[in-house]
PDB file of C-alpha atoms in Angstrom:
ATOM      1  CA  UNK A   1      43.996 -20.944 208.263  1.00 73.00           C
ATOM      2  CA  UNK A   2      47.114 -19.698 209.630  1.00 82.00           C
ATOM      3  CA  UNK A   3      48.477 -16.130 210.596  1.00 84.00           C
ATOM      4  CA  UNK A   4      50.629 -16.042 207.347  1.00 88.00           C
ATOM      5  CA  UNK A   5      47.559 -16.779 205.298  1.00 89.00           C
ATOM      6  CA  UNK A   6      45.798 -13.971 206.319  1.00 90.00           C
ATOM      7  CA  UNK A   7      48.529 -11.710 205.893  1.00 90.00           C
ATOM      8  CA  UNK A   8      49.047 -12.082 202.927  1.00 90.00           C
ATOM      9  CA  UNK A   9      45.293 -12.627 202.276  1.00 91.00           C
ATOM     10  CA  UNK A  10      44.570  -8.786 203.513  1.00 92.00           C
ATOM     11  CA  UNK A  11      47.900  -7.517 202.120  1.00 92.00           C
ATOM     12  CA  UNK A  12      47.085  -8.727 198.811  1.00 92.00           C
ATOM     13  CA  UNK A  13      43.411  -7.154 199.002  1.00 92.00           C
ATOM     14  CA  UNK A  14      44.680  -3.967 199.364  1.00 92.00           C
ATOM     15  CA  UNK A  15      47.352  -3.871 196.285  1.00 91.00           C
ATOM     16  CA  UNK A  16      50.982  -4.732 198.924  1.00 91.00           C
ATOM     17  CA  UNK A  17      52.906  -7.462 197.906  1.00 90.00           C
ATOM     18  CA  UNK A  18      53.418 -10.208 200.004  1.00 90.00           C
ATOM     19  CA  UNK A  19      55.195 -12.835 202.259  1.00 91.00           C
ATOM     20  CA  UNK A  20      56.647 -16.038 202.895  1.00 90.00           C
ATOM     21  CA  UNK A  21      57.240 -16.409 206.292  1.00 89.00           C
ATOM     22  CA  UNK A  22      56.087 -15.000 209.517  1.00 87.00           C
ATOM     23  CA  UNK A  23      58.639 -12.136 211.278  1.00 87.00           C
ATOM     24  CA  UNK A  24      59.720 -11.323 208.218  1.00 86.00           C
ATOM     25  CA  UNK A  25      61.566  -8.014 207.613  1.00 89.00           C
ATOM     26  CA  UNK A  26      59.769  -5.989 205.567  1.00 90.00           C
ATOM     27  CA  UNK A  27      57.279  -3.037 206.069  1.00 90.00           C
ATOM     28  CA  UNK A  28      54.352  -5.251 204.749  1.00 91.00           C
ATOM     29  CA  UNK A  29      54.772  -7.716 207.483  1.00 91.00           C
ATOM     30  CA  UNK A  30      55.354  -4.615 210.247  1.00 92.00           C
ATOM     31  CA  UNK A  31      52.314  -2.626 208.909  1.00 93.00           C
ATOM     32  CA  UNK A  32      49.780  -6.457 208.194  1.00 92.00           C
ATOM     33  CA  UNK A  33      51.454  -8.150 212.428  1.00 91.00           C
ATOM     34  CA  UNK A  34      50.337  -5.099 214.052  1.00 92.00           C
ATOM     35  CA  UNK A  35      47.300  -5.174 213.014  1.00 92.00           C
ATOM     36  CA  UNK A  36      46.543  -8.704 213.080  1.00 90.00           C
ATOM     37  CA  UNK A  37      48.054  -8.568 216.554  1.00 88.00           C
ATOM     38  CA  UNK A  38      45.656  -5.788 217.322  1.00 90.00           C
ATOM     39  CA  UNK A  39      42.311  -7.713 215.904  1.00 89.00           C
ATOM     40  CA  UNK A  40      43.012 -10.518 218.070  1.00 85.00           C
ATOM     41  CA  UNK A  41      42.553  -8.952 220.867  1.00 83.00           C
ATOM     42  CA  UNK A  42      39.794  -6.747 219.629  1.00 85.00           C
ATOM     43  CA  UNK A  43      38.338  -9.225 218.465  1.00 83.00           C
ATOM     44  CA  UNK A  44      38.131 -11.752 221.219  1.00 79.00           C
ATOM     45  CA  UNK A  45      37.185  -9.071 223.977  1.00 76.00           C
ATOM     46  CA  UNK A  46      34.510  -7.914 222.118  1.00 79.00           C
ATOM     47  CA  UNK A  47      32.406 -10.853 222.050  1.00 77.00           C
ATOM     48  CA  UNK A  48      32.232 -13.921 223.915  1.00 77.00           C
ATOM     49  CA  UNK A  49      33.210 -16.422 220.703  1.00 78.00           C
ATOM     50  CA  UNK A  50      32.962 -19.865 221.533  1.00 80.00           C
ATOM     51  CA  UNK A  51      35.727 -20.797 219.889  1.00 79.00           C
ATOM     52  CA  UNK A  52      38.509 -19.057 222.280  1.00 80.00           C
ATOM     53  CA  UNK A  53      36.133 -19.843 225.587  1.00 85.00           C
ATOM     54  CA  UNK A  54      37.564 -22.141 228.272  1.00 87.00           C
ATOM     55  CA  UNK A  55      36.509 -23.274 231.579  1.00 90.00           C
ATOM     56  CA  UNK A  56      40.408 -23.841 233.228  1.00 91.00           C
ATOM     57  CA  UNK A  57      41.020 -25.034 236.668  1.00 92.00           C
ATOM     58  CA  UNK A  58      42.745 -21.730 238.348  1.00 92.00           C
ATOM     59  CA  UNK A  59      47.349 -22.228 239.536  1.00 91.00           C
ATOM     60  CA  UNK A  60      46.968 -21.277 243.535  1.00 90.00           C
ATOM     61  CA  UNK A  61      49.259 -18.055 243.585  1.00 88.00           C
ATOM     62  CA  UNK A  62      52.056 -17.684 246.540  1.00 88.00           C
ATOM     63  CA  UNK A  63      50.543 -14.972 249.017  1.00 82.00           C
ATOM     64  CA  UNK A  64      53.435 -12.575 248.239  1.00 83.00           C
ATOM     65  CA  UNK A  65      52.484 -12.279 244.636  1.00 85.00           C
ATOM     66  CA  UNK A  66      48.291 -11.483 246.189  1.00 83.00           C
ATOM     67  CA  UNK A  67      48.525  -8.209 246.612  1.00 83.00           C
ATOM     68  CA  UNK A  68      44.329  -8.174 248.070  1.00 81.00           C
ATOM     69  CA  UNK A  69      43.098  -6.378 250.999  1.00 80.00           C
ATOM     70  CA  UNK A  70      39.699  -8.141 251.245  1.00 84.00           C
ATOM     71  CA  UNK A  71      40.708 -11.779 249.738  1.00 83.00           C
ATOM     72  CA  UNK A  72      44.805 -12.134 251.079  1.00 80.00           C
ATOM     73  CA  UNK A  73      44.947 -15.377 251.746  1.00 84.00           C
ATOM     74  CA  UNK A  74      43.635 -17.195 248.598  1.00 85.00           C
ATOM     75  CA  UNK A  75      44.821 -15.920 245.735  1.00 89.00           C
ATOM     76  CA  UNK A  76      45.081 -17.818 242.521  1.00 91.00           C
ATOM     77  CA  UNK A  77      47.070 -17.090 239.342  1.00 90.00           C
ATOM     78  CA  UNK A  78      45.340 -16.397 235.697  1.00 91.00           C
ATOM     79  CA  UNK A  79      46.296 -18.780 232.762  1.00 90.00           C
ATOM     80  CA  UNK A  80      48.796 -16.287 230.545  1.00 85.00           C
ATOM     81  CA  UNK A  81      46.972 -14.599 227.072  1.00 80.00           C
ATOM     82  CA  UNK A  82      43.205 -14.116 229.107  1.00 82.00           C
ATOM     83  CA  UNK A  83      41.821 -11.868 227.965  1.00 79.00           C
ATOM     84  CA  UNK A  84      38.949 -11.864 230.290  1.00 82.00           C
ATOM     85  CA  UNK A  85      37.370 -13.355 233.184  1.00 87.00           C
ATOM     86  CA  UNK A  86      33.710 -13.903 232.343  1.00 87.00           C
ATOM     87  CA  UNK A  87      32.643 -16.601 235.434  1.00 90.00           C
ATOM     88  CA  UNK A  88      34.487 -17.970 238.147  1.00 92.00           C
ATOM     89  CA  UNK A  89      33.376 -20.837 240.586  1.00 90.00           C
ATOM     90  CA  UNK A  90      33.751 -23.023 243.292  1.00 89.00           C
ATOM     91  CA  UNK A  91      33.376 -26.969 242.399  1.00 81.00           C
ATOM     92  CA  UNK A  92      29.939 -25.732 240.617  1.00 82.00           C
ATOM     93  CA  UNK A  93      29.119 -22.783 243.385  1.00 87.00           C
ATOM     94  CA  UNK A  94      29.083 -19.242 240.739  1.00 88.00           C
ATOM     95  CA  UNK A  95      31.392 -16.862 242.869  1.00 86.00           C
ATOM     96  CA  UNK A  96      30.287 -13.671 243.196  1.00 85.00           C
ATOM     97  CA  UNK A  97      32.616 -12.283 246.047  1.00 89.00           C
ATOM     98  CA  UNK A  98      36.045 -12.254 244.391  1.00 89.00           C
ATOM     99  CA  UNK A  99      38.845  -9.784 243.454  1.00 89.00           C
ATOM    100  CA  UNK A 100      41.290  -9.326 239.770  1.00 88.00           C
ATOM    101  CA  UNK A 101      44.651  -7.445 240.617  1.00 87.00           C
ATOM    102  CA  UNK A 102      47.718  -7.593 238.155  1.00 83.00           C
ATOM    103  CA  UNK A 103      47.144 -11.246 237.189  1.00 86.00           C
ATOM    104  CA  UNK A 104      46.069 -12.702 240.659  1.00 88.00           C
ATOM    105  CA  UNK A 105      42.184 -13.632 241.340  1.00 89.00           C
ATOM    106  CA  UNK A 106      41.091 -13.579 244.981  1.00 89.00           C
ATOM    107  CA  UNK A 107      38.428 -15.794 246.975  1.00 88.00           C
ATOM    108  CA  UNK A 108      37.292 -16.918 250.017  1.00 87.00           C
ATOM    109  CA  UNK A 109      38.440 -21.061 249.194  1.00 88.00           C
ATOM    110  CA  UNK A 110      41.053 -22.104 248.820  1.00 86.00           C
ATOM    111  CA  UNK A 111      41.311 -24.585 245.924  1.00 85.00           C
ATOM    112  CA  UNK A 112      39.644 -26.196 243.585  1.00 88.00           C
ATOM    113  CA  UNK A 113      39.026 -22.561 241.939  1.00 92.00           C
ATOM    114  CA  UNK A 114      37.383 -22.525 238.123  1.00 93.00           C
ATOM    115  CA  UNK A 115      37.498 -20.142 235.847  1.00 92.00           C
ATOM    116  CA  UNK A 116      35.713 -19.564 232.438  1.00 90.00           C
ATOM    117  CA  UNK A 117      38.257 -17.400 230.283  1.00 89.00           C
ATOM    118  CA  UNK A 118      38.035 -15.740 226.983  1.00 84.00           C
ATOM    119  CA  UNK A 119      42.286 -16.848 225.920  1.00 81.00           C
ATOM    120  CA  UNK A 120      43.240 -15.745 221.881  1.00 74.00           C
ATOM    121  CA  UNK A 121      42.298 -18.898 219.703  1.00 75.00           C
ATOM    122  CA  UNK A 122      45.232 -20.887 217.616  1.00 72.00           C
ATOM    123  CA  UNK A 123      45.063 -20.426 214.479  1.00 66.00           C
ATOM    124  CA  UNK A 124      43.595 -23.223 213.174  1.00 63.00           C
ATOM    125  CA  UNK A 125      40.653 -22.769 215.324  1.00 73.00           C
ATOM    126  CA  UNK A 126      39.056 -19.059 214.381  1.00 77.00           C
ATOM    127  CA  UNK A 127      34.958 -19.409 212.252  1.00 79.00           C
ATOM    128  CA  UNK A 128      35.628 -18.703 209.424  1.00 83.00           C
ATOM    129  CA  UNK A 129      33.296 -15.603 209.493  1.00 85.00           C
ATOM    130  CA  UNK A 130      35.299 -14.307 212.179  1.00 84.00           C
ATOM    131  CA  UNK A 131      38.244 -15.073 209.934  1.00 87.00           C
ATOM    132  CA  UNK A 132      36.571 -12.643 207.622  1.00 90.00           C
ATOM    133  CA  UNK A 133      36.210  -9.854 210.069  1.00 90.00           C
ATOM    134  CA  UNK A 134      40.072 -10.351 211.543  1.00 90.00           C
ATOM    135  CA  UNK A 135      41.358  -9.567 207.800  1.00 92.00           C
ATOM    136  CA  UNK A 136      39.303  -7.552 207.119  1.00 94.00           C
ATOM    137  CA  UNK A 137      40.996  -5.132 210.069  1.00 94.00           C
ATOM    138  CA  UNK A 138      44.456  -6.258 208.952  1.00 93.00           C
ATOM    139  CA  UNK A 139      43.183  -4.071 205.825  1.00 94.00           C
ATOM    140  CA  UNK A 140      42.371  -1.309 207.783  1.00 93.00           C
ATOM    141  CA  UNK A 141      46.100  -1.979 209.228  1.00 93.00           C
ATOM    142  CA  UNK A 142      47.799  -2.254 205.769  1.00 92.00           C
ATOM    143  CA  UNK A 143      45.438   0.425 204.204  1.00 93.00           C
ATOM    144  CA  UNK A 144      46.155   3.244 206.954  1.00 92.00           C
ATOM    145  CA  UNK A 145      49.756   2.335 207.562  1.00 91.00           C
ATOM    146  CA  UNK A 146      51.282   1.247 204.254  1.00 90.00           C
ATOM    147  CA  UNK A 147      48.893   2.528 201.468  1.00 89.00           C
ATOM    148  CA  UNK A 148      48.403   5.749 203.509  1.00 90.00           C
ATOM    149  CA  UNK A 149      44.843   5.446 202.354  1.00 89.00           C
ATOM    150  CA  UNK A 150      42.365   6.773 204.682  1.00 93.00           C
ATOM    151  CA  UNK A 151      39.260   7.146 203.518  1.00 92.00           C
ATOM    152  CA  UNK A 152      38.888   3.121 202.167  1.00 92.00           C
ATOM    153  CA  UNK A 153      40.578   2.001 205.473  1.00 92.00           C
ATOM    154  CA  UNK A 154      37.560   3.705 207.546  1.00 93.00           C
ATOM    155  CA  UNK A 155      35.049   2.226 204.769  1.00 94.00           C
ATOM    156  CA  UNK A 156      36.353  -1.460 205.257  1.00 93.00           C
ATOM    157  CA  UNK A 157      36.210  -0.583 208.490  1.00 93.00           C
ATOM    158  CA  UNK A 158      32.674  -0.347 208.369  1.00 94.00           C
ATOM    159  CA  UNK A 159      32.475  -2.792 206.696  1.00 93.00           C
ATOM    160  CA  UNK A 160      34.108  -5.608 209.435  1.00 91.00           C
ATOM    161  CA  UNK A 161      32.199  -3.667 212.211  1.00 91.00           C
ATOM    162  CA  UNK A 162      28.681  -4.602 210.134  1.00 91.00           C
ATOM    163  CA  UNK A 163      29.878  -7.950 209.459  1.00 89.00           C
ATOM    164  CA  UNK A 164      31.210  -8.445 213.006  1.00 87.00           C
ATOM    165  CA  UNK A 165      27.035  -7.537 214.100  1.00 87.00           C
ATOM    166  CA  UNK A 166      25.731  -9.920 211.350  1.00 86.00           C
ATOM    167  CA  UNK A 167      28.920 -13.182 213.466  1.00 82.00           C
ATOM    168  CA  UNK A 168      27.796 -12.293 216.259  1.00 76.00           C
ATOM    169  CA  UNK A 169      24.366 -13.098 216.058  1.00 76.00           C
ATOM    170  CA  UNK A 170      25.155 -16.193 213.405  1.00 74.00           C
ATOM    171  CA  UNK A 171      27.512 -17.486 216.756  1.00 72.00           C
ATOM    172  CA  UNK A 172      25.493 -16.834 219.656  1.00 71.00           C
ATOM    173  CA  UNK A 173      22.188 -18.995 218.077  1.00 70.00           C
ATOM    174  CA  UNK A 174      25.061 -22.406 218.020  1.00 69.00           C
ATOM    175  CA  UNK A 175      24.216 -22.007 222.166  1.00 69.00           C
ATOM    176  CA  UNK A 176      21.218 -22.363 223.943  1.00 68.00           C
ATOM    177  CA  UNK A 177      18.013 -19.918 223.906  1.00 68.00           C
ATOM    178  CA  UNK A 178      18.126 -18.227 227.524  1.00 66.00           C
ATOM    179  CA  UNK A 179      14.535 -17.663 229.220  1.00 67.00           C
ATOM    180  CA  UNK A 180      13.426 -14.633 229.464  1.00 70.00           C
ATOM    181  CA  UNK A 181      12.628 -13.096 232.727  1.00 73.00           C
ATOM    182  CA  UNK A 182       8.899 -11.271 232.790  1.00 76.00           C
ATOM    183  CA  UNK A 183       8.812  -9.050 235.637  1.00 79.00           C
ATOM    184  CA  UNK A 184       5.671  -8.274 237.721  1.00 82.00           C
ATOM    185  CA  UNK A 185       7.014  -4.401 237.738  1.00 82.00           C
ATOM    186  CA  UNK A 186       7.296  -3.967 234.309  1.00 78.00           C
ATOM    187  CA  UNK A 187       3.653  -5.909 233.411  1.00 79.00           C
ATOM    188  CA  UNK A 188       2.040  -3.311 235.969  1.00 80.00           C
ATOM    189  CA  UNK A 189       4.020  -0.983 235.184  1.00 80.00           C
ATOM    190  CA  UNK A 190       2.785  -1.589 231.555  1.00 78.00           C
ATOM    191  CA  UNK A 191      -1.319  -2.196 232.264  1.00 79.00           C
ATOM    192  CA  UNK A 192      -3.632   1.114 232.850  1.00 70.00           C
ATOM    193  CA  UNK A 193      -5.015   1.581 235.766  1.00 70.00           C
ATOM    194  CA  UNK A 194      -9.058   3.352 236.369  1.00 65.00           C
TER     195      UNK A 194
END
C-alpha cells in the first residue's frame, strides 16, 4: 500500500477530507503527513521487521570525517536513512569492537565491513499488519491535530499498541526458533539442597 492510500484511509476513518496528491498544501495533508513520517520512524525503530532489515557493504569514509579516537584510521559511512544498526561483521566474523559517531562506523578493519541495518522500507514492502498499525497511528495524529479529539486519539493509540504487540509475535514466527540457554547456575539456584 502506498503512502497516499494510507493517508487517505486515516483521513476517512477520522471524518476528514481526503487528499488527491502527495505534497497537497491542505491542513489535512500536513497533519497526516507529519503523523505518517513520525509513525514510520517509530515502527521501524521499535522492532526488527524482516521487510525493513538489509545487509549492506559499508563504503569507506575519508579519515577527516572519522571523529573516533579509538579507531581513527578505519571509518565507514552508514547508508542514508539508517535508523538502527543491528550487527556489524567483517566477512563472516561478527564484530564486537566498533564505534558509531555521526553516521560513521569505525573499527579495526580496512575493508569488507558489512552491517545489518534497519531502514524505513519502501511503500510497497510493508507487511499488511504493519500497514494497519501505521494507518492507526496516522489516525491518532489526525485526531489530535485536525479534530482535536484527544480522548479518541488516546483510545486509538492504545489500539495501535495492542496491534503492535500482536503483530510483532506474528511476524517473528517467520524466523527460525532460537535455542534456549540453560544456565547451570540458574538450575543450581532452583535446586534445593539439604
